[in-house]
XYZ file of C-alpha atoms in Angstrom:
328
model
C -48.575 3.663 -22.056
C -48.052 1.445 -19.013
C -46.172 2.133 -15.812
C -44.901 0.142 -12.861
C -43.354 0.978 -9.530
C -39.770 0.482 -8.418
C -37.816 0.952 -5.233
C -35.174 3.648 -5.669
C -32.598 5.243 -3.383
C -32.988 9.040 -3.454
C -31.379 11.985 -1.674
C -33.145 15.314 -1.050
C -30.064 17.138 0.256
C -26.310 16.513 0.462
C -25.038 14.855 3.605
C -23.941 11.658 5.303
C -25.318 8.157 4.710
C -28.417 9.114 6.710
C -29.731 11.196 3.771
C -30.192 8.050 1.652
C -33.926 7.303 1.378
C -35.568 4.223 -0.143
C -38.689 5.373 -2.023
C -41.242 3.979 -4.441
C -41.294 5.666 -7.850
C -43.172 5.143 -11.092
C -41.378 3.788 -14.146
C -42.886 4.186 -17.599
C -42.016 3.183 -21.144
C -38.710 4.083 -22.835
C -38.699 6.923 -25.328
C -36.496 7.305 -28.395
C -32.933 6.224 -27.665
C -33.886 4.723 -24.299
C -34.277 1.285 -22.742
C -35.984 -0.034 -19.643
C -33.709 -2.299 -17.633
C -34.771 -4.572 -14.762
C -31.779 -4.776 -12.482
C -30.397 -7.958 -10.983
C -27.516 -6.375 -9.031
C -26.311 -2.784 -8.446
C -22.721 -1.641 -8.021
C -21.312 0.649 -5.318
C -18.598 3.174 -6.158
C -16.848 6.129 -4.565
C -18.448 8.517 -7.062
C -21.739 7.694 -5.299
C -20.243 9.120 -2.094
C -19.021 12.250 -3.892
C -22.535 12.821 -5.237
C -24.196 12.110 -1.892
C -21.945 14.565 -0.019
C -22.268 17.307 -2.625
C -18.637 17.221 -3.761
C -20.101 16.436 -7.190
C -23.327 18.512 -7.051
C -26.656 17.111 -8.244
C -30.036 18.778 -8.668
C -32.219 17.734 -5.749
C -33.997 15.461 -5.180
C -31.974 12.911 -7.144
C -31.651 9.150 -7.354
C -28.166 7.722 -6.813
C -26.113 4.904 -8.322
C -23.991 4.742 -11.453
C -23.689 1.019 -12.190
C -25.872 -2.078 -12.478
C -26.592 -5.230 -14.429
C -29.846 -6.802 -15.484
C -32.161 -7.583 -18.369
C -33.655 -5.317 -21.025
C -37.450 -5.170 -20.611
C -38.335 -2.643 -23.317
C -36.528 -0.766 -26.112
C -37.345 2.667 -27.478
C -37.175 3.836 -31.084
C -33.742 4.106 -32.637
C -31.993 1.633 -30.336
C -30.253 -0.946 -32.509
C -27.555 -2.538 -30.312
C -29.953 -3.971 -27.723
C -33.134 -6.060 -27.781
C -35.735 -7.160 -25.256
C -34.337 -10.018 -23.177
C -30.678 -9.057 -23.565
C -28.436 -9.395 -20.536
C -26.714 -6.056 -19.998
C -24.455 -4.101 -17.676
C -23.544 -0.437 -17.533
C -21.723 2.371 -15.789
C -23.460 5.479 -17.036
C -24.953 8.874 -16.438
C -27.366 10.011 -15.148
C -27.282 8.628 -11.607
C -30.183 6.381 -10.678
C -28.904 2.795 -10.678
C -29.851 2.078 -7.036
C -33.273 0.702 -7.997
C -35.181 -2.351 -9.178
C -36.021 -1.072 -12.668
C -35.405 2.152 -14.590
C -35.720 3.851 -17.958
C -32.405 5.293 -19.120
C -30.418 6.313 -22.208
C -29.359 3.211 -24.141
C -26.061 4.436 -25.607
C -23.914 3.411 -22.632
C -25.776 0.198 -21.804
C -23.596 -2.719 -22.920
C -24.252 -6.393 -23.710
C -23.120 -8.725 -20.915
C -21.546 -11.983 -22.137
C -23.336 -15.157 -21.068
C -20.079 -16.354 -19.474
C -20.326 -13.636 -16.809
C -22.766 -13.463 -13.902
C -24.932 -10.455 -13.129
C -22.861 -9.925 -9.975
C -19.672 -9.782 -12.037
C -21.318 -7.394 -14.487
C -22.463 -5.028 -11.739
C -19.048 -5.103 -10.054
C -16.776 -4.632 -13.088
C -18.171 -1.940 -15.364
C -17.291 1.342 -13.657
C -14.101 0.146 -12.031
C -13.034 -1.940 -15.014
C -13.539 0.813 -17.569
C -11.675 3.162 -15.233
C -8.691 0.803 -15.309
C -9.042 0.455 -19.077
C -8.786 4.176 -19.746
C -5.974 4.659 -17.211
C -3.829 2.009 -18.886
C -4.806 2.607 -22.516
C -6.305 6.044 -23.152
C -4.924 8.681 -20.776
C -1.387 7.579 -21.590
C -0.755 4.230 -23.314
C 1.481 2.346 -20.885
C 4.093 0.087 -22.468
C 5.230 -3.336 -21.339
C 8.016 -2.993 -18.775
C 7.005 0.468 -17.545
C 6.510 1.037 -13.821
C 3.272 2.242 -12.232
C 2.594 3.322 -8.640
C -1.034 2.598 -7.738
C -2.557 3.840 -4.489
C -5.295 1.882 -2.674
C -4.258 -1.234 -4.551
C -6.562 -3.521 -2.549
C -9.729 -1.591 -3.400
C -12.100 -2.453 -6.205
C -10.234 -0.478 -8.874
C -6.872 -1.413 -7.368
C -7.297 -5.181 -7.510
C -8.393 -4.915 -11.124
C -5.392 -2.679 -11.886
C -3.019 -5.217 -10.317
C -4.347 -7.977 -12.552
C -4.493 -5.761 -15.626
C -0.881 -4.666 -15.173
C 0.346 -8.235 -14.716
C -1.522 -9.416 -17.833
C 0.243 -6.759 -19.912
C 3.751 -7.020 -18.474
C 3.570 -3.734 -16.551
C 5.368 -3.528 -13.187
C 2.839 -2.274 -10.635
C 3.830 -1.031 -7.170
C 0.750 -1.017 -4.964
C 0.113 0.800 -1.694
C -2.446 -0.194 0.932
C -3.267 0.524 4.574
C -2.693 -2.917 6.138
C -0.396 -5.892 5.658
C -3.455 -7.999 4.815
C -4.451 -5.619 2.037
C -0.863 -5.509 0.760
C -0.759 -9.285 0.477
C -4.112 -9.261 -1.317
C -2.713 -6.806 -3.879
C 0.371 -8.981 -4.314
C -1.791 -12.062 -4.825
C -3.646 -10.203 -7.584
C -0.516 -9.305 -9.519
C 1.228 -6.361 -7.861
C 4.981 -6.716 -8.375
C 5.707 -4.817 -5.132
C 3.526 -3.710 -2.207
C 3.941 -0.933 0.361
C 2.041 -0.531 3.633
C 1.820 3.254 3.699
C 0.947 3.288 7.414
C 4.243 1.654 8.412
C 6.519 2.622 5.504
C 7.397 5.865 3.723
C 6.124 5.126 0.231
C 8.360 7.746 -1.419
C 11.465 6.136 0.053
C 10.277 2.614 -0.816
C 9.491 3.587 -4.410
C 12.993 5.053 -4.705
C 14.481 1.797 -3.390
C 12.393 -0.376 -5.700
C 13.261 1.715 -8.782
C 16.943 2.236 -7.873
C 16.307 5.940 -7.458
C 14.825 6.410 -10.925
C 11.150 6.740 -9.994
C 8.079 5.407 -11.774
C 6.719 6.269 -15.193
C 3.136 6.715 -13.959
C 1.284 7.309 -10.686
C -2.417 6.360 -10.602
C -4.069 8.013 -7.615
C -7.693 7.778 -6.553
C -6.949 8.847 -2.977
C -6.394 12.548 -3.630
C -5.307 15.076 -1.012
C -3.374 12.719 1.309
C -1.148 11.172 -1.365
C -0.867 13.696 -4.197
C 2.153 15.795 -3.188
C 4.304 12.845 -2.127
C 3.327 10.969 -5.276
C 4.884 13.678 -7.433
C 8.188 12.817 -5.745
C 7.816 9.216 -6.915
C 7.762 10.131 -10.611
C 10.772 10.036 -12.892
C 11.407 13.097 -15.078
C 8.678 13.460 -17.720
C 6.465 11.101 -15.734
C 2.694 11.476 -15.547
C 0.390 11.700 -12.537
C -3.115 10.381 -13.233
C -5.428 11.698 -10.519
C -8.814 10.018 -10.822
C -10.423 10.301 -7.399
C -10.654 12.153 -4.076
C -11.223 9.481 -1.408
C -9.271 11.570 1.144
C -10.526 14.915 -0.157
C -9.878 17.112 -3.218
C -6.298 17.921 -4.183
C -5.359 21.562 -3.374
C -4.197 23.815 -6.230
C -0.810 22.861 -7.698
C 1.709 25.323 -9.124
C 2.869 24.562 -12.646
C 6.326 25.675 -11.515
C 6.318 22.772 -9.052
C 5.794 20.371 -11.932
C 8.678 21.968 -13.807
C 11.007 21.802 -10.815
C 10.243 18.125 -10.171
C 11.160 17.067 -13.708
C 8.764 18.482 -16.304
C 5.982 16.325 -14.924
C 2.542 15.907 -16.476
C -0.716 15.797 -14.512
C -4.079 14.546 -15.762
C -7.278 14.833 -13.709
C -9.558 12.334 -15.358
C -13.101 11.055 -15.014
C -14.571 7.965 -16.636
C -17.635 9.652 -18.065
C -15.593 11.933 -20.303
C -14.291 8.808 -22.023
C -17.620 6.981 -22.181
C -19.613 9.991 -23.427
C -18.874 8.798 -26.964
C -21.116 5.725 -27.395
C -18.786 3.892 -29.772
C -15.799 4.379 -27.473
C -17.889 3.321 -24.467
C -18.940 0.066 -26.125
C -15.325 -0.581 -27.206
C -14.066 -0.026 -23.657
C -16.736 -2.352 -22.260
C -15.855 -5.101 -24.750
C -12.183 -4.768 -23.775
C -12.960 -5.022 -20.050
C -15.482 -7.843 -20.300
C -13.147 -9.705 -22.660
C -10.403 -9.530 -20.036
C -12.757 -11.147 -17.524
C -13.988 -13.847 -19.924
C -10.374 -14.736 -20.814
C -9.420 -15.079 -17.152
C -6.814 -12.288 -17.245
C -8.960 -10.373 -14.757
C -11.095 -11.900 -12.019
C -13.757 -9.888 -10.211
C -13.397 -9.963 -6.432
C -16.640 -9.100 -4.670
C -15.713 -8.544 -1.046
C -19.045 -7.285 0.299
C -22.734 -7.667 -0.451
C -25.458 -5.477 1.063
C -29.228 -5.618 0.440
C -30.474 -2.445 -1.255
C -32.289 -1.418 1.922
C -28.913 -1.391 3.750
C -27.301 1.012 1.278
C -26.416 3.461 4.086
C -24.345 0.757 5.786
C -22.606 0.066 2.484
C -21.684 3.749 2.172
C -20.361 3.815 5.742
C -18.145 0.786 5.117
C -16.793 2.270 1.888
C -15.947 5.617 3.478
C -14.278 3.921 6.455
C -12.029 1.985 4.026
C -13.376 -1.242 5.485
C -14.118 -2.769 2.083
C -11.935 -5.088 0.019
C -12.451 -5.465 -3.711
C -15.857 -4.551 -5.104
C -19.128 -4.052 -3.241
C -22.551 -4.857 -4.691
C -26.122 -4.142 -3.656
C -28.452 -7.108 -3.958
C -32.123 -6.789 -4.941
């Protein structure tokens, strides 16, 4: 049995970016069903903030990070879909991706096509598979249907804009600045709304001739949820998949009835990827979209691992555009 050391970002208590600590930790050999992966690039996602602040509680102390790309260094017994030397990427539990090398369960670690860079792999997995399940698994969206997508210039949003365009879905994107609106439009949004200068409920009504949209996809949470219900057509579905502005308060089922027999789904990626076969299928779908050129990965920011606190601050201040990666 051999071991090596790795830098890893760990928190000992919930809190602000200042609780993020860069430590040295030992890394051993993979056991049954595990692999050891040497990372090339790590991804940054809003779920990392939720875990750091305690909104999504973790046992302490705990390493952070849900996404990375790299190379398989060692394979434990029973792992058949990966081999030493394979290029891989993942978005997977448990947290711990903010590091140089780690041992982790192999089931959700996915082959990375040679056509894609490690940066692309680290930036696309969590956000890309989120878009994949929103468009294909929560409610299969048909060509010609209309979707309202909040924070359309963020990492998930820019992927959603491209995904929608590639499948003939009319996406209305909201963003906080004119610059971000134009970025969403350039990535495939059919319509854009600056929610700081326009009433998005009124604009959605204008765009849809008063009919409303089939689907709202909302990772913002508290600030946009109630008004978003007013953007849905009867029998429409609200997909709430994040809480960037805070958790959504309790909603009365009678409100949903009164607004048109609406449906609400509160989803999380890791419910979908818990099944290894489905996870690998989702990853192939996402990575195939990138290889084909239907979806391009926009990396707007790069931070060295030792500046992870600054990366968190930028993400929470909504100063980021597209995806953010941590370089090693």
